[in-house]
mmCIF file of C-alpha atoms in Angstrom:
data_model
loop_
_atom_site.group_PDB
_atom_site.id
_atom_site.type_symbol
_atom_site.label_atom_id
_atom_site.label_comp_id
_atom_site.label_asym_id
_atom_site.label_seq_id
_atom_site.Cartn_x
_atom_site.Cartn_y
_atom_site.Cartn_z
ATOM 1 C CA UNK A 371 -151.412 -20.793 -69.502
ATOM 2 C CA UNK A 372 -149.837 -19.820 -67.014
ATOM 3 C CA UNK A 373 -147.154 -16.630 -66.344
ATOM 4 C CA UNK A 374 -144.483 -15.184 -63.728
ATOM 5 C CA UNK A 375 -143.622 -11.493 -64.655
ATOM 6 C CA UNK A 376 -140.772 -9.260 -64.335
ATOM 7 C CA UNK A 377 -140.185 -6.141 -62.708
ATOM 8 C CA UNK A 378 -139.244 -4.920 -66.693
ATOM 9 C CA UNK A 379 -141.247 -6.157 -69.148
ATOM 10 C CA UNK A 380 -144.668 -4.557 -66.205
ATOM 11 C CA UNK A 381 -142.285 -1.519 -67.119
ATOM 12 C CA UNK A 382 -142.853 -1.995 -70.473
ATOM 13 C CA UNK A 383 -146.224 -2.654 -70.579
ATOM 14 C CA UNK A 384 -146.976 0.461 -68.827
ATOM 15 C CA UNK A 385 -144.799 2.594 -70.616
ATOM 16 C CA UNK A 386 -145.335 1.196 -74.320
ATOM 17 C CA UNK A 387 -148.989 -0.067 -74.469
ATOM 18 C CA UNK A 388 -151.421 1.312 -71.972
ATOM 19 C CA UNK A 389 -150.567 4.403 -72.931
ATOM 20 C CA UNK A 390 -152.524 3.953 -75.539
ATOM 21 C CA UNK A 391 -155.498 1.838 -74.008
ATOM 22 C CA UNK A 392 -157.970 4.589 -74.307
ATOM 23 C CA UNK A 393 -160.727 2.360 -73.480
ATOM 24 C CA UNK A 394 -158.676 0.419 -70.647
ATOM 25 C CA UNK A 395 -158.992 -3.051 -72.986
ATOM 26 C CA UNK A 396 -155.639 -4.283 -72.316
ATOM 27 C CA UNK A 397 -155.637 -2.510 -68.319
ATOM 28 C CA UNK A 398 -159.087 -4.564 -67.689
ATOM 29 C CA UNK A 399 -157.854 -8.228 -69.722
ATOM 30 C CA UNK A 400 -154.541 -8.012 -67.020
ATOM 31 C CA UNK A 401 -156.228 -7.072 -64.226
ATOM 32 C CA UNK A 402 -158.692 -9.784 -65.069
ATOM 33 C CA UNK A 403 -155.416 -11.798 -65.718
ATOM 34 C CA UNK A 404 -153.536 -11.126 -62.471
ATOM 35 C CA UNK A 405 -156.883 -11.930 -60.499
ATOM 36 C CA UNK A 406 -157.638 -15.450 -62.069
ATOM 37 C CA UNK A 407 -153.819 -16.288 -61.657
ATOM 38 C CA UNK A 408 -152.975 -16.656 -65.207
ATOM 39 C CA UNK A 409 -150.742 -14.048 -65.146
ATOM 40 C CA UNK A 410 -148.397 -14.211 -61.565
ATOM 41 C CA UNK A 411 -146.982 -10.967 -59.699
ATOM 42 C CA UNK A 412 -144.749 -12.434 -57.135
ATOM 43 C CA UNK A 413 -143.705 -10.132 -53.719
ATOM 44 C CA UNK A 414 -140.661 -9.800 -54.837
ATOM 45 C CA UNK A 415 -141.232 -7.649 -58.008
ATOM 46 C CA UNK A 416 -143.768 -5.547 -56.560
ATOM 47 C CA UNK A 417 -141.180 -4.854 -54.072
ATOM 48 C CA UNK A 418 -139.082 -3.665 -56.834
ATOM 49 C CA UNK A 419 -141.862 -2.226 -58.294
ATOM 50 C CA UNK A 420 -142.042 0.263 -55.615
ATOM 51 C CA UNK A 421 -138.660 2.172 -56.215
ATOM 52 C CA UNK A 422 -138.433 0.982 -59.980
ATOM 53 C CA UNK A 423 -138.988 4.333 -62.152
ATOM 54 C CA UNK A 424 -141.020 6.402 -59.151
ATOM 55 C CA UNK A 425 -143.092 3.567 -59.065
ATOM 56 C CA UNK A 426 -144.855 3.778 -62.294
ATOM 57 C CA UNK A 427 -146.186 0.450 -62.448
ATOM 58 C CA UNK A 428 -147.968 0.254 -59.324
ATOM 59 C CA UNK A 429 -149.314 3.839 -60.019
ATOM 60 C CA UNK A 430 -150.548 3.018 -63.662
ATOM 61 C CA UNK A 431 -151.579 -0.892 -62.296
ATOM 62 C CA UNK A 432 -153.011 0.718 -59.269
ATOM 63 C CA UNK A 433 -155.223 -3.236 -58.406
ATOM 64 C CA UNK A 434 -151.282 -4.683 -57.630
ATOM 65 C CA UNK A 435 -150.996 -1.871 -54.750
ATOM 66 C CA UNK A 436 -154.926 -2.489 -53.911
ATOM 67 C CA UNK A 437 -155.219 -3.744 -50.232
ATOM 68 C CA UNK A 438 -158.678 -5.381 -50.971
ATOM 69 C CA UNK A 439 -158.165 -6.920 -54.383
ATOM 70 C CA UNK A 440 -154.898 -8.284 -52.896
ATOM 71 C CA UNK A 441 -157.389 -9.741 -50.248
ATOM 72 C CA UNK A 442 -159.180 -11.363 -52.254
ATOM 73 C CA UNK A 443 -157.342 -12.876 -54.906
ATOM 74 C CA UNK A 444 -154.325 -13.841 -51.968
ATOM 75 C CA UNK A 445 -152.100 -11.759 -54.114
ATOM 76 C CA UNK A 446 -149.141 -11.162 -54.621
ATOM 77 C CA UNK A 447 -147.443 -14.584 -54.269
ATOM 78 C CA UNK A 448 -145.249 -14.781 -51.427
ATOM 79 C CA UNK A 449 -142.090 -16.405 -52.470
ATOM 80 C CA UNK A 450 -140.286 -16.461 -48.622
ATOM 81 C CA UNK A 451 -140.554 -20.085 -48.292
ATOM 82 C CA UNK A 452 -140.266 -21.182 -52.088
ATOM 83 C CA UNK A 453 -137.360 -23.840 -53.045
ATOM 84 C CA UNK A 454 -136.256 -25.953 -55.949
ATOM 85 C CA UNK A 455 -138.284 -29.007 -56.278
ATOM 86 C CA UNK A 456 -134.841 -30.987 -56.148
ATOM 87 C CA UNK A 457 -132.705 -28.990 -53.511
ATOM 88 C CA UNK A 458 -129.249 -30.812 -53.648
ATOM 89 C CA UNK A 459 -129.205 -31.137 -57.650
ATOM 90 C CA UNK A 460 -130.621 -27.595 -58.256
ATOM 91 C CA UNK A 461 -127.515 -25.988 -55.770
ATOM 92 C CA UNK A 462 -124.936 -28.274 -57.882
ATOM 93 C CA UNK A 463 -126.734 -26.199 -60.774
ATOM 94 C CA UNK A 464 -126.321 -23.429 -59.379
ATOM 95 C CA UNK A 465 -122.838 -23.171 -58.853
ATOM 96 C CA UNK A 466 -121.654 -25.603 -62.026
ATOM 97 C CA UNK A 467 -124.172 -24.110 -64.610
ATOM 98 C CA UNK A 468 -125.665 -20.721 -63.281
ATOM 99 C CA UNK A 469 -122.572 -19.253 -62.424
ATOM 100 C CA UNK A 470 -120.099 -17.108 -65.177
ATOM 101 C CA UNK A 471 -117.033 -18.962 -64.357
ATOM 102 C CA UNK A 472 -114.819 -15.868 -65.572
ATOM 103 C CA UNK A 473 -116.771 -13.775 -63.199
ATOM 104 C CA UNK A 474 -116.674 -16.499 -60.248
ATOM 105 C CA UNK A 475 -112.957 -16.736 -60.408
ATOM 106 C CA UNK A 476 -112.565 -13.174 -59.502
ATOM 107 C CA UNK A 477 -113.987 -13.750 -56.014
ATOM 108 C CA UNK A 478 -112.688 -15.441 -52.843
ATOM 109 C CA UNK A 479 -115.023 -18.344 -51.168
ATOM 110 C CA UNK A 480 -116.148 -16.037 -48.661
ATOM 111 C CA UNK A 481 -117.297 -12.935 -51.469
ATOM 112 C CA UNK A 482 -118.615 -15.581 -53.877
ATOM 113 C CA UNK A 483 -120.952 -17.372 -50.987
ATOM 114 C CA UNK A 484 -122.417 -13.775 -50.098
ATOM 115 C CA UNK A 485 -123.134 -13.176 -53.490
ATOM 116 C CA UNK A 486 -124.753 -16.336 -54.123
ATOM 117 C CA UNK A 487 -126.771 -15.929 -51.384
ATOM 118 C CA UNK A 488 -128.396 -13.032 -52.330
ATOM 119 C CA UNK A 489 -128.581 -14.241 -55.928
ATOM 120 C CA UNK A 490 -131.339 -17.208 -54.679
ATOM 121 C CA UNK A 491 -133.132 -14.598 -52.565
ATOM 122 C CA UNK A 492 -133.107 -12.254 -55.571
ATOM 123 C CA UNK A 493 -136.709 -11.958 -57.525
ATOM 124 C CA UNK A 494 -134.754 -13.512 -60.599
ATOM 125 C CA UNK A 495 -134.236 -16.633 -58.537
ATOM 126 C CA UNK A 496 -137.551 -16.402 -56.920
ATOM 127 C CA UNK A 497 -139.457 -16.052 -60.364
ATOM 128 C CA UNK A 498 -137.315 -18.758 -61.735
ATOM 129 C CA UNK A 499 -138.233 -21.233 -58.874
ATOM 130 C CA UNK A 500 -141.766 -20.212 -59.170
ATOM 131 C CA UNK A 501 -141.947 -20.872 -62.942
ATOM 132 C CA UNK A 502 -140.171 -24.696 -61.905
ATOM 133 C CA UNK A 503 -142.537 -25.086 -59.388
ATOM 134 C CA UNK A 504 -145.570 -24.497 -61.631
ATOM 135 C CA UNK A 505 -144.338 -26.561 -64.209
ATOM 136 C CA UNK A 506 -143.838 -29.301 -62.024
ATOM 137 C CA UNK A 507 -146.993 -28.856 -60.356
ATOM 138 C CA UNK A 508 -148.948 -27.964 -63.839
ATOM 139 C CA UNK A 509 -147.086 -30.582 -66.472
ATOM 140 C CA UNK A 510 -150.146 -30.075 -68.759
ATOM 141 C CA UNK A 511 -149.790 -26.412 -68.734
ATOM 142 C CA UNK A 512 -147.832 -24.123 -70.569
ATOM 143 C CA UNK A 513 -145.756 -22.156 -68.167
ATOM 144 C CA UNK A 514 -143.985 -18.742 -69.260
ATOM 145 C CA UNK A 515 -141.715 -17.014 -67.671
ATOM 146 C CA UNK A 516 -141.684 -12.996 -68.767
ATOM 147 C CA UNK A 517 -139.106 -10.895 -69.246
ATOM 148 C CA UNK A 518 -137.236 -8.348 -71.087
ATOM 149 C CA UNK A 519 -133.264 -9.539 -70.019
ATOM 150 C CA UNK A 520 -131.841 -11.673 -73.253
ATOM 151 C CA UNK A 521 -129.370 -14.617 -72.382
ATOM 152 C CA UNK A 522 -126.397 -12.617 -73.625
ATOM 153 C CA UNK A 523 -124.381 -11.822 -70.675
ATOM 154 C CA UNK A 524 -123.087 -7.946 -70.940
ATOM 155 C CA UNK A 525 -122.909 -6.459 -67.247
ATOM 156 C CA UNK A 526 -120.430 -8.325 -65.587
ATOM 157 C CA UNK A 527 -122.463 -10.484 -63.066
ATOM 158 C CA UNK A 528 -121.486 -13.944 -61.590
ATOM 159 C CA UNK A 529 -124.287 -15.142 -62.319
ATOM 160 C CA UNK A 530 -125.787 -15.856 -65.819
ATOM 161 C CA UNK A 531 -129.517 -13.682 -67.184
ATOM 162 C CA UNK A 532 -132.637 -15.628 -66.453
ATOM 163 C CA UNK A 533 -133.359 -16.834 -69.931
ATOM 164 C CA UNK A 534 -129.863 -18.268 -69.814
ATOM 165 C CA UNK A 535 -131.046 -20.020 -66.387
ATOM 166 C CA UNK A 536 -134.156 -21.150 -67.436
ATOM 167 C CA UNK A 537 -133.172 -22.713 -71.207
ATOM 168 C CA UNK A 538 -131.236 -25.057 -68.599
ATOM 169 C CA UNK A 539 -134.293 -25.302 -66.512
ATOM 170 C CA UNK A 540 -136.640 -26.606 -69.741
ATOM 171 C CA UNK A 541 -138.766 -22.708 -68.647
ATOM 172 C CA UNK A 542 -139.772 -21.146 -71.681
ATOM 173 C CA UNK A 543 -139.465 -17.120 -71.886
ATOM 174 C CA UNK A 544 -140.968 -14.735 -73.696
ATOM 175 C CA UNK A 545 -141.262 -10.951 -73.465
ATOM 176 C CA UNK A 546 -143.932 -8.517 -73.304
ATOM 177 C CA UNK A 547 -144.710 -8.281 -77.110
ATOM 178 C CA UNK A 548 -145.315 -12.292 -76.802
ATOM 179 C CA UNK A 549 -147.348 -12.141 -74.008
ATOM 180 C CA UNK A 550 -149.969 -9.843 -75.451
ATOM 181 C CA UNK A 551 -149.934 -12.083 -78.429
ATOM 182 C CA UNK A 552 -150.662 -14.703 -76.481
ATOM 183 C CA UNK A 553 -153.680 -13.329 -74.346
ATOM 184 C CA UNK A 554 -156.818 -13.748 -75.271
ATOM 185 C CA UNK A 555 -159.144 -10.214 -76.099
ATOM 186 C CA UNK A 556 -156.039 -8.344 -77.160
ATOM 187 C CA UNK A 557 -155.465 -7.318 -80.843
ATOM 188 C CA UNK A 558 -153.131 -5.007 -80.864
ATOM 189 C CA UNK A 559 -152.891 -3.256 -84.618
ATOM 190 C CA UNK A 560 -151.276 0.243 -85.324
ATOM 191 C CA UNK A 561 -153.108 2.234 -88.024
#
């Protein structure tokens, strides 16, 4: 199993569970996660992770902002040079299924170009090519992509939420609560 996680559902694993990790359990199973790349950090989140909420999750997950761990596990995945496995289709995708045609409408070629562009260099679009990637690279795997965004559209963006993206895609996504279900060494019961 493999995982690429979002800026929010790290925010809500450091806010709703480690909290209460008084033995640093759950802390040492992701670490120990994030290291063997099962679970995937890519630049682009940590960047967000930086400015997101004071940067609480790179205080409380202090081994993401860790010069030598990063070292040594090659971390975090730099997504610069990452593309669709199938350029010319995945574009057509882009801009026939991706898009909120309501919202696309509203904007001249020039405005809806801009906004496109920084819609693929976004860490959405870079954690939903990563997730294709790995799946294409991994077909034997499970591949997850996490997140706390649901596919109903609310805020008024051109472009549709990721789990709206990747149910096109074939990605599956889960959130937080299903990942820690999922990992291995983490019972989480409330008494």
């Amino acid at each position: 199993m493999k995982v690429v996680i979002d800026t929010s559902s790290l925010l809500s694993l450091v806010r709703y569970y480690l909290p209460f990790d008084k033995k640093k359990i759950l802390f040492e199973i992701i670490k120990a996660k994030v290291a063997n790349g099962q679970i995937i950090a890519i630049d682009k989140i940590i960047e967000e992770c930086e400015y997101t909420s004071k940067g609480l999750v790179l205080e409380t997950l202090s081994f993401l902002n860790d010069r030598t761990f990063n070292k040594t596990y090659k971390l975090p995945l730099n997504t610069a040079f990452v593309l669709p496995p199938a350029p010319a289709k995945f574009y057509r995708m882009v801009d026939n299924n991706f898009v909120v045609a309501v919202q696309r409408a509203r904007l001249s070629e020039a405005q809806y170009d801009a906004v496109k562009n920084d819609f693929m260099n976004s860490a959405d679009m870079k954690m939903i090519l990563t997730s294709l990637n790995l799946k294409i690279d991994n077909p034997t795997e499970d591949i997850f992509l996490v997140t706390e965004e649901t596919e109903a559209s609310n805020d008024h963006k051109v472009f549709k939420k990721i789990p709206a993206i990747c149910s096109q895609l074939d990605i599956t996504t889960i959130n937080i609560q299903q990942l820690l279900d999922k990992l291995e060494g983490v019972n989480i019961e409330i008494r």
